[in-house]
PDB file of C-alpha atoms in Angstrom:
ATOM      1  CA  ALA N 260       9.974 -64.430   6.019  1.00 72.00           C
ATOM      2  CA  GLN N 261       9.129 -60.873   5.202  1.00 84.00           C
ATOM      3  CA  SER N 262       6.000 -59.132   4.080  1.00 93.00           C
ATOM      4  CA  VAL N 263       5.327 -55.600   2.937  1.00 96.00           C
ATOM      5  CA  THR N 264       1.900 -54.023   2.996  1.00 97.00           C
ATOM      6  CA  GLN N 265       1.028 -50.798   1.270  1.00 97.00           C
ATOM      7  CA  LEU N 266      -2.099 -49.572   2.926  1.00 95.00           C
ATOM      8  CA  ASP N 267      -3.545 -47.608   0.024  1.00 95.00           C
ATOM      9  CA  SER N 268      -3.910 -48.956  -3.497  1.00 96.00           C
ATOM     10  CA  GLN N 269      -4.748 -45.531  -4.921  1.00 97.00           C
ATOM     11  CA  VAL N 270      -4.149 -42.006  -3.644  1.00 98.00           C
ATOM     12  CA  PRO N 271      -5.639 -39.065  -5.523  1.00 97.00           C
ATOM     13  CA  VAL N 272      -4.341 -35.618  -4.612  1.00 97.00           C
ATOM     14  CA  PHE N 273      -4.377 -32.119  -6.011  1.00 97.00           C
ATOM     15  CA  GLU N 274      -1.259 -30.431  -7.313  1.00 97.00           C
ATOM     16  CA  GLU N 275       0.815 -28.626  -4.637  1.00 97.00           C
ATOM     17  CA  ALA N 276      -0.912 -30.559  -1.834  1.00 98.00           C
ATOM     18  CA  PRO N 277       1.071 -32.747   0.553  1.00 98.00           C
ATOM     19  CA  VAL N 278       0.922 -36.516   0.235  1.00 98.00           C
ATOM     20  CA  GLU N 279       1.748 -39.550   2.360  1.00 98.00           C
ATOM     21  CA  LEU N 280       1.956 -43.089   1.008  1.00 98.00           C
ATOM     22  CA  ARG N 281       1.841 -45.663   3.760  1.00 98.00           C
ATOM     23  CA  CYS N 282       3.940 -48.799   4.063  1.00 97.00           C
ATOM     24  CA  ASN N 283       4.147 -51.371   6.854  1.00 97.00           C
ATOM     25  CA  TYR N 284       6.514 -54.310   6.936  1.00 95.00           C
ATOM     26  CA  SER N 285       7.053 -57.414   8.990  1.00 91.00           C
ATOM     27  CA  SER N 286      10.323 -59.264   9.322  1.00 84.00           C
ATOM     28  CA  SER N 287      12.069 -61.492  11.805  1.00 78.00           C
ATOM     29  CA  VAL N 288      15.451 -59.947  10.971  1.00 80.00           C
ATOM     30  CA  SER N 289      16.846 -56.486  10.440  1.00 82.00           C
ATOM     31  CA  VAL N 290      15.767 -54.984   7.144  1.00 85.00           C
ATOM     32  CA  TYR N 291      16.732 -52.472   4.584  1.00 89.00           C
ATOM     33  CA  LEU N 292      13.781 -50.497   3.247  1.00 93.00           C
ATOM     34  CA  PHE N 293      13.251 -48.871  -0.112  1.00 94.00           C
ATOM     35  CA  TRP N 294      10.765 -46.855  -2.092  1.00 97.00           C
ATOM     36  CA  TYR N 295      10.742 -47.259  -5.852  1.00 96.00           C
ATOM     37  CA  VAL N 296       8.702 -45.367  -8.446  1.00 96.00           C
ATOM     38  CA  GLN N 297       7.414 -46.822 -11.695  1.00 94.00           C
ATOM     39  CA  TYR N 298       6.214 -44.618 -14.518  1.00 92.00           C
ATOM     40  CA  PRO N 299       3.967 -46.176 -17.187  1.00 86.00           C
ATOM     41  CA  ASN N 300       5.730 -48.732 -19.369  1.00 80.00           C
ATOM     42  CA  GLN N 301       9.000 -48.288 -17.528  1.00 84.00           C
ATOM     43  CA  GLY N 302      11.095 -50.162 -14.997  1.00 87.00           C
ATOM     44  CA  LEU N 303      11.503 -49.187 -11.372  1.00 92.00           C
ATOM     45  CA  GLN N 304      13.578 -46.236 -10.241  1.00 92.00           C
ATOM     46  CA  LEU N 305      14.906 -45.886  -6.702  1.00 92.00           C
ATOM     47  CA  LEU N 306      13.467 -42.918  -4.796  1.00 95.00           C
ATOM     48  CA  LEU N 307      15.177 -43.465  -1.453  1.00 94.00           C
ATOM     49  CA  LYS N 308      16.460 -46.102   0.916  1.00 92.00           C
ATOM     50  CA  TYR N 309      16.926 -46.727   4.614  1.00 92.00           C
ATOM     51  CA  LEU N 310      19.926 -48.816   5.585  1.00 87.00           C
ATOM     52  CA  SER N 311      20.778 -47.595   9.098  1.00 84.00           C
ATOM     53  CA  GLY N 312      21.327 -44.405  11.063  1.00 86.00           C
ATOM     54  CA  SER N 313      18.965 -41.471  10.839  1.00 88.00           C
ATOM     55  CA  THR N 314      15.366 -42.593  10.622  1.00 90.00           C
ATOM     56  CA  LEU N 315      14.458 -39.726   8.298  1.00 95.00           C
ATOM     57  CA  VAL N 316      15.771 -40.326   4.818  1.00 95.00           C
ATOM     58  CA  LYS N 317      15.615 -37.954   1.909  1.00 95.00           C
ATOM     59  CA  GLY N 318      15.408 -39.030  -1.679  1.00 94.00           C
ATOM     60  CA  ILE N 319      15.086 -37.660  -5.144  1.00 93.00           C
ATOM     61  CA  ASN N 320      12.373 -35.337  -6.408  1.00 92.00           C
ATOM     62  CA  GLY N 321      11.695 -33.917  -2.932  1.00 96.00           C
ATOM     63  CA  PHE N 322      10.470 -37.169  -1.377  1.00 97.00           C
ATOM     64  CA  GLU N 323      11.344 -38.284   2.124  1.00 97.00           C
ATOM     65  CA  ALA N 324      10.461 -41.243   4.322  1.00 97.00           C
ATOM     66  CA  GLU N 325      10.624 -42.007   8.011  1.00 95.00           C
ATOM     67  CA  PHE N 326      11.603 -45.385   9.405  1.00 94.00           C
ATOM     68  CA  ASN N 327       9.625 -46.239  12.537  1.00 94.00           C
ATOM     69  CA  LYS N 328      10.861 -49.469  14.055  1.00 91.00           C
ATOM     70  CA  SER N 329       8.265 -49.662  16.812  1.00 92.00           C
ATOM     71  CA  GLN N 330       5.423 -49.311  14.337  1.00 92.00           C
ATOM     72  CA  THR N 331       7.249 -51.260  11.603  1.00 94.00           C
ATOM     73  CA  SER N 332       6.426 -48.516   9.138  1.00 96.00           C
ATOM     74  CA  PHE N 333       8.237 -46.648   6.400  1.00 97.00           C
ATOM     75  CA  HIS N 334       5.840 -44.024   5.094  1.00 98.00           C
ATOM     76  CA  LEU N 335       6.730 -41.880   2.086  1.00 98.00           C
ATOM     77  CA  ARG N 336       5.948 -38.168   2.122  1.00 98.00           C
ATOM     78  CA  LYS N 337       6.207 -35.138  -0.095  1.00 98.00           C
ATOM     79  CA  PRO N 338       5.163 -31.664   1.091  1.00 97.00           C
ATOM     80  CA  SER N 339       3.984 -30.441  -2.324  1.00 97.00           C
ATOM     81  CA  VAL N 340       3.315 -32.724  -5.276  1.00 97.00           C
ATOM     82  CA  HIS N 341       3.504 -31.983  -8.979  1.00 97.00           C
ATOM     83  CA  ILE N 342       1.612 -33.433 -11.916  1.00 96.00           C
ATOM     84  CA  SER N 343       4.820 -35.220 -12.892  1.00 95.00           C
ATOM     85  CA  ASP N 344       4.700 -37.239  -9.635  1.00 96.00           C
ATOM     86  CA  THR N 345       1.786 -39.240 -11.036  1.00 97.00           C
ATOM     87  CA  ALA N 346       3.086 -42.806 -11.051  1.00 97.00           C
ATOM     88  CA  GLU N 347       2.962 -46.070  -9.121  1.00 97.00           C
ATOM     89  CA  TYR N 348       5.055 -46.278  -5.976  1.00 98.00           C
ATOM     90  CA  PHE N 349       6.399 -49.471  -4.440  1.00 97.00           C
ATOM     91  CA  CYS N 350       7.708 -50.057  -0.959  1.00 97.00           C
ATOM     92  CA  ALA N 351      10.229 -52.897  -0.635  1.00 94.00           C
ATOM     93  CA  ALA N 352      12.197 -54.655   2.090  1.00 92.00           C
ATOM     94  CA  GLY N 353      15.353 -56.712   2.020  1.00 87.00           C
ATOM     95  CA  ASN N 354      17.332 -58.571   4.665  1.00 81.00           C
ATOM     96  CA  ALA N 355      20.196 -56.548   6.038  1.00 73.00           C
ATOM     97  CA  GLY N 356      23.531 -58.320   5.855  1.00 63.00           C
ATOM     98  CA  GLY N 357      24.546 -61.713   4.534  1.00 57.00           C
ATOM     99  CA  THR N 358      24.084 -62.552   0.894  1.00 57.00           C
ATOM    100  CA  SER N 359      20.443 -61.635   0.696  1.00 60.00           C
ATOM    101  CA  TYR N 360      20.929 -58.343  -1.052  1.00 62.00           C
ATOM    102  CA  GLY N 361      19.080 -58.098  -4.307  1.00 71.00           C
ATOM    103  CA  LYS N 362      16.240 -60.263  -3.009  1.00 84.00           C
ATOM    104  CA  LEU N 363      13.578 -57.761  -2.199  1.00 90.00           C
ATOM    105  CA  THR N 364      10.001 -58.230  -1.063  1.00 92.00           C
ATOM    106  CA  PHE N 365       7.727 -55.644  -2.641  1.00 95.00           C
ATOM    107  CA  GLY N 366       4.372 -54.308  -1.610  1.00 96.00           C
ATOM    108  CA  GLN N 367       1.399 -54.265  -3.956  1.00 96.00           C
ATOM    109  CA  GLY N 368       1.979 -50.700  -5.040  1.00 97.00           C
ATOM    110  CA  THR N 369       0.182 -47.388  -4.581  1.00 98.00           C
ATOM    111  CA  ILE N 370      -0.974 -45.442  -7.606  1.00 97.00           C
ATOM    112  CA  LEU N 371      -0.519 -41.739  -6.951  1.00 97.00           C
ATOM    113  CA  THR N 372      -2.606 -39.528  -9.210  1.00 97.00           C
ATOM    114  CA  VAL N 373      -1.987 -35.798  -9.050  1.00 97.00           C
ATOM    115  CA  HIS N 374      -4.842 -33.667 -10.356  1.00 96.00           C
ATOM    116  CA  PRO N 375      -4.423 -30.066 -11.564  1.00 95.00           C
TER     117      PRO N 375
ATOM    118  CA  GLU W  86      27.526 -45.620 -18.161  1.00 58.00           C
ATOM    119  CA  THR W  87      25.075 -48.026 -19.790  1.00 70.00           C
ATOM    120  CA  GLY W  88      22.113 -49.035 -17.690  1.00 89.00           C
ATOM    121  CA  VAL W  89      20.320 -52.366 -17.547  1.00 94.00           C
ATOM    122  CA  THR W  90      18.933 -53.380 -20.922  1.00 95.00           C
ATOM    123  CA  GLN W  91      16.388 -56.095 -21.607  1.00 97.00           C
ATOM    124  CA  SER W  92      15.157 -57.782 -24.750  1.00 96.00           C
ATOM    125  CA  PRO W  93      12.703 -58.267 -26.231  1.00 97.00           C
ATOM    126  CA  THR W  94      10.511 -55.482 -24.909  1.00 95.00           C
ATOM    127  CA  HIS W  95       7.273 -57.209 -25.869  1.00 96.00           C
ATOM    128  CA  LEU W  96       6.425 -60.709 -26.984  1.00 96.00           C
ATOM    129  CA  ILE W  97       3.417 -62.938 -27.423  1.00 98.00           C
ATOM    130  CA  LYS W  98       3.504 -66.697 -26.936  1.00 97.00           C
ATOM    131  CA  THR W  99       0.925 -69.437 -26.752  1.00 97.00           C
ATOM    132  CA  ARG W 100       0.340 -71.795 -23.874  1.00 97.00           C
ATOM    133  CA  GLY W 101       2.860 -74.629 -23.760  1.00 97.00           C
ATOM    134  CA  GLN W 102       5.593 -72.772 -25.633  1.00 98.00           C
ATOM    135  CA  GLN W 103       8.974 -71.799 -24.246  1.00 98.00           C
ATOM    136  CA  VAL W 104      10.447 -68.301 -23.964  1.00 98.00           C
ATOM    137  CA  THR W 105      13.886 -66.818 -23.365  1.00 98.00           C
ATOM    138  CA  LEU W 106      14.322 -63.296 -22.043  1.00 98.00           C
ATOM    139  CA  ARG W 107      17.672 -61.531 -22.024  1.00 98.00           C
ATOM    140  CA  CYS W 108      19.292 -58.970 -19.777  1.00 97.00           C
ATOM    141  CA  SER W 109      22.530 -57.019 -19.899  1.00 96.00           C
ATOM    142  CA  SER W 110      23.565 -55.752 -16.500  1.00 92.00           C
ATOM    143  CA  GLN W 111      24.783 -52.257 -15.777  1.00 89.00           C
ATOM    144  CA  SER W 112      28.491 -51.795 -16.308  1.00 86.00           C
ATOM    145  CA  GLY W 113      30.492 -53.184 -13.371  1.00 84.00           C
ATOM    146  CA  HIS W 114      27.529 -54.992 -11.811  1.00 88.00           C
ATOM    147  CA  ASN W 115      28.100 -58.693 -11.231  1.00 88.00           C
ATOM    148  CA  THR W 116      24.768 -59.717  -9.713  1.00 90.00           C
ATOM    149  CA  VAL W 117      21.536 -60.065 -11.657  1.00 93.00           C
ATOM    150  CA  SER W 118      18.082 -60.622 -10.181  1.00 94.00           C
ATOM    151  CA  TRP W 119      14.870 -61.409 -12.034  1.00 97.00           C
ATOM    152  CA  TYR W 120      11.408 -60.354 -10.946  1.00 97.00           C
ATOM    153  CA  GLN W 121       7.923 -61.088 -12.249  1.00 97.00           C
ATOM    154  CA  GLN W 122       5.376 -58.297 -12.080  1.00 95.00           C
ATOM    155  CA  ALA W 123       1.832 -59.412 -12.843  1.00 95.00           C
ATOM    156  CA  LEU W 124      -0.699 -56.768 -13.790  1.00 92.00           C
ATOM    157  CA  GLY W 125      -1.647 -54.678 -10.784  1.00 89.00           C
ATOM    158  CA  GLN W 126       0.871 -56.390  -8.497  1.00 92.00           C
ATOM    159  CA  GLY W 127       4.254 -55.619  -7.068  1.00 94.00           C
ATOM    160  CA  PRO W 128       7.320 -57.380  -8.441  1.00 95.00           C
ATOM    161  CA  GLN W 129       7.997 -60.882  -7.114  1.00 96.00           C
ATOM    162  CA  PHE W 130      11.504 -62.259  -6.782  1.00 94.00           C
ATOM    163  CA  ILE W 131      12.183 -65.181  -9.134  1.00 96.00           C
ATOM    164  CA  PHE W 132      15.907 -65.805  -8.637  1.00 94.00           C
ATOM    165  CA  GLN W 133      19.298 -64.173  -8.515  1.00 92.00           C
ATOM    166  CA  TYR W 134      22.576 -64.983 -10.238  1.00 93.00           C
ATOM    167  CA  TYR W 135      26.014 -64.221  -8.881  1.00 89.00           C
ATOM    168  CA  ARG W 136      29.251 -65.417 -10.495  1.00 87.00           C
ATOM    169  CA  GLU W 137      27.238 -67.551 -12.922  1.00 91.00           C
ATOM    170  CA  GLU W 138      25.558 -69.501 -10.103  1.00 92.00           C
ATOM    171  CA  GLU W 139      21.997 -69.283  -8.847  1.00 91.00           C
ATOM    172  CA  ASN W 140      22.113 -67.457  -5.511  1.00 88.00           C
ATOM    173  CA  GLY W 141      18.640 -67.710  -4.099  1.00 88.00           C
ATOM    174  CA  ARG W 142      15.250 -68.474  -5.557  1.00 91.00           C
ATOM    175  CA  GLY W 143      11.746 -67.303  -4.849  1.00 91.00           C
ATOM    176  CA  ASN W 144       8.570 -69.364  -4.920  1.00 93.00           C
ATOM    177  CA  PHE W 145       8.632 -70.243  -8.619  1.00 96.00           C
ATOM    178  CA  PRO W 146       8.491 -73.732 -10.174  1.00 96.00           C
ATOM    179  CA  PRO W 147      11.496 -75.371 -11.866  1.00 96.00           C
ATOM    180  CA  ARG W 148      10.179 -74.508 -15.326  1.00 97.00           C
ATOM    181  CA  PHE W 149      11.570 -71.052 -14.568  1.00 98.00           C
ATOM    182  CA  SER W 150      15.314 -71.315 -15.063  1.00 97.00           C
ATOM    183  CA  GLY W 151      18.166 -68.968 -15.745  1.00 96.00           C
ATOM    184  CA  LEU W 152      21.748 -68.488 -16.755  1.00 96.00           C
ATOM    185  CA  GLN W 153      24.422 -65.936 -16.144  1.00 96.00           C
ATOM    186  CA  PHE W 154      27.311 -65.526 -18.540  1.00 94.00           C
ATOM    187  CA  PRO W 155      30.934 -64.507 -17.852  1.00 93.00           C
ATOM    188  CA  ASN W 156      30.140 -60.938 -18.937  1.00 91.00           C
ATOM    189  CA  TYR W 157      27.401 -60.914 -16.246  1.00 92.00           C
ATOM    190  CA  SER W 158      24.550 -60.810 -18.735  1.00 94.00           C
ATOM    191  CA  SER W 159      21.703 -63.171 -17.969  1.00 96.00           C
ATOM    192  CA  GLU W 160      18.820 -65.125 -19.459  1.00 97.00           C
ATOM    193  CA  LEU W 161      15.491 -66.143 -18.002  1.00 98.00           C
ATOM    194  CA  ASN W 162      13.903 -69.209 -19.546  1.00 98.00           C
ATOM    195  CA  VAL W 163      10.339 -70.295 -18.978  1.00 98.00           C
ATOM    196  CA  ASN W 164       9.154 -73.667 -20.263  1.00 97.00           C
ATOM    197  CA  ALA W 165       5.616 -74.938 -20.750  1.00 97.00           C
ATOM    198  CA  LEU W 166       4.126 -71.472 -20.613  1.00 98.00           C
ATOM    199  CA  GLU W 167       0.855 -71.004 -18.746  1.00 97.00           C
ATOM    200  CA  LEU W 168      -1.655 -68.195 -19.052  1.00 97.00           C
ATOM    201  CA  ASP W 169      -0.666 -66.939 -15.583  1.00 96.00           C
ATOM    202  CA  ASP W 170       2.891 -66.395 -16.796  1.00 98.00           C
ATOM    203  CA  SER W 171       1.658 -63.288 -18.583  1.00 98.00           C
ATOM    204  CA  ALA W 172       3.504 -60.468 -16.830  1.00 97.00           C
ATOM    205  CA  LEU W 173       6.242 -57.882 -17.010  1.00 95.00           C
ATOM    206  CA  TYR W 174       9.584 -59.537 -16.338  1.00 97.00           C
ATOM    207  CA  LEU W 175      12.091 -57.213 -14.774  1.00 96.00           C
ATOM    208  CA  CYS W 176      15.812 -57.692 -14.620  1.00 96.00           C
ATOM    209  CA  ALA W 177      17.840 -55.830 -12.028  1.00 94.00           C
ATOM    210  CA  SER W 178      21.558 -55.665 -11.462  1.00 92.00           C
ATOM    211  CA  SER W 179      23.510 -54.724  -8.378  1.00 87.00           C
ATOM    212  CA  PRO W 180      27.139 -53.769  -7.857  1.00 82.00           C
ATOM    213  CA  PRO W 181      29.783 -55.856  -6.101  1.00 75.00           C
ATOM    214  CA  TRP W 182      30.659 -53.115  -3.633  1.00 66.00           C
ATOM    215  CA  GLY W 183      28.852 -52.709  -0.370  1.00 61.00           C
ATOM    216  CA  ASN W 184      25.711 -54.481   0.709  1.00 59.00           C
ATOM    217  CA  THR W 185      23.043 -51.915   0.196  1.00 67.00           C
ATOM    218  CA  GLY W 186      20.465 -54.081  -1.482  1.00 68.00           C
ATOM    219  CA  GLU W 187      19.936 -51.363  -4.074  1.00 79.00           C
ATOM    220  CA  LEU W 188      18.788 -52.680  -7.415  1.00 88.00           C
ATOM    221  CA  PHE W 189      19.053 -51.028 -10.808  1.00 90.00           C
ATOM    222  CA  PHE W 190      16.148 -52.104 -12.978  1.00 93.00           C
ATOM    223  CA  GLY W 191      15.711 -52.452 -16.700  1.00 94.00           C
ATOM    224  CA  GLU W 192      12.478 -51.458 -18.400  1.00 93.00           C
ATOM    225  CA  GLY W 193      11.262 -55.024 -18.571  1.00 95.00           C
ATOM    226  CA  SER W 194      10.028 -57.570 -21.066  1.00 96.00           C
ATOM    227  CA  ARG W 195       6.273 -57.777 -21.313  1.00 96.00           C
ATOM    228  CA  LEU W 196       5.159 -61.351 -21.995  1.00 97.00           C
ATOM    229  CA  THR W 197       1.644 -62.192 -23.080  1.00 97.00           C
ATOM    230  CA  VAL W 198       0.618 -65.847 -23.104  1.00 97.00           C
ATOM    231  CA  LEU W 199      -2.469 -66.678 -25.144  1.00 96.00           C
TER     232      LEU W 199
END
């Protein structure tokens, strides 16, 4: 069984400031990890993913995340946010390998609000 | 390339009724997954369809059922609707190549049960 915990339900930040959205996971098997973004009244859009290899992954819109196996974390970062980054962000985990792809466990979401 | 499309976008039902939600997968994608996203929550996996067969199910009762058609489109059916079924229902498709777990989501069908 897997679980994903997003440690902050809301993160307010000023424009051009850095931001970190925190995500911890637990799993008894190897996992793939994802960050998705959801704008109001829309579906989810993939920001980035970790499958294997380099623990620092870069995604769209200037976001990056670091996989830390020892701390079971996958925190999302952006060095300078824009107003347009205001949205809800979801961390998700899926079992690596087998036929489990497509069956993701999502966290509760973090609402990022960027203030001018 | 056409993305994942869902219909209807919004609907209102009363408790005890039945509902059918529809999803067209992205071109070339043969796997469809359905998720329920209650207000203020993350999406929860309902089930997945691959080659017209159910391929895994989350913790949802049997009154949640589905179908996948030869063109890979899919339906989610919910019988005996309850108030707690009010949610955004998301369909996601994934391609047959590789095993990346990446999902491509539609914009969802928002169901309100009164």
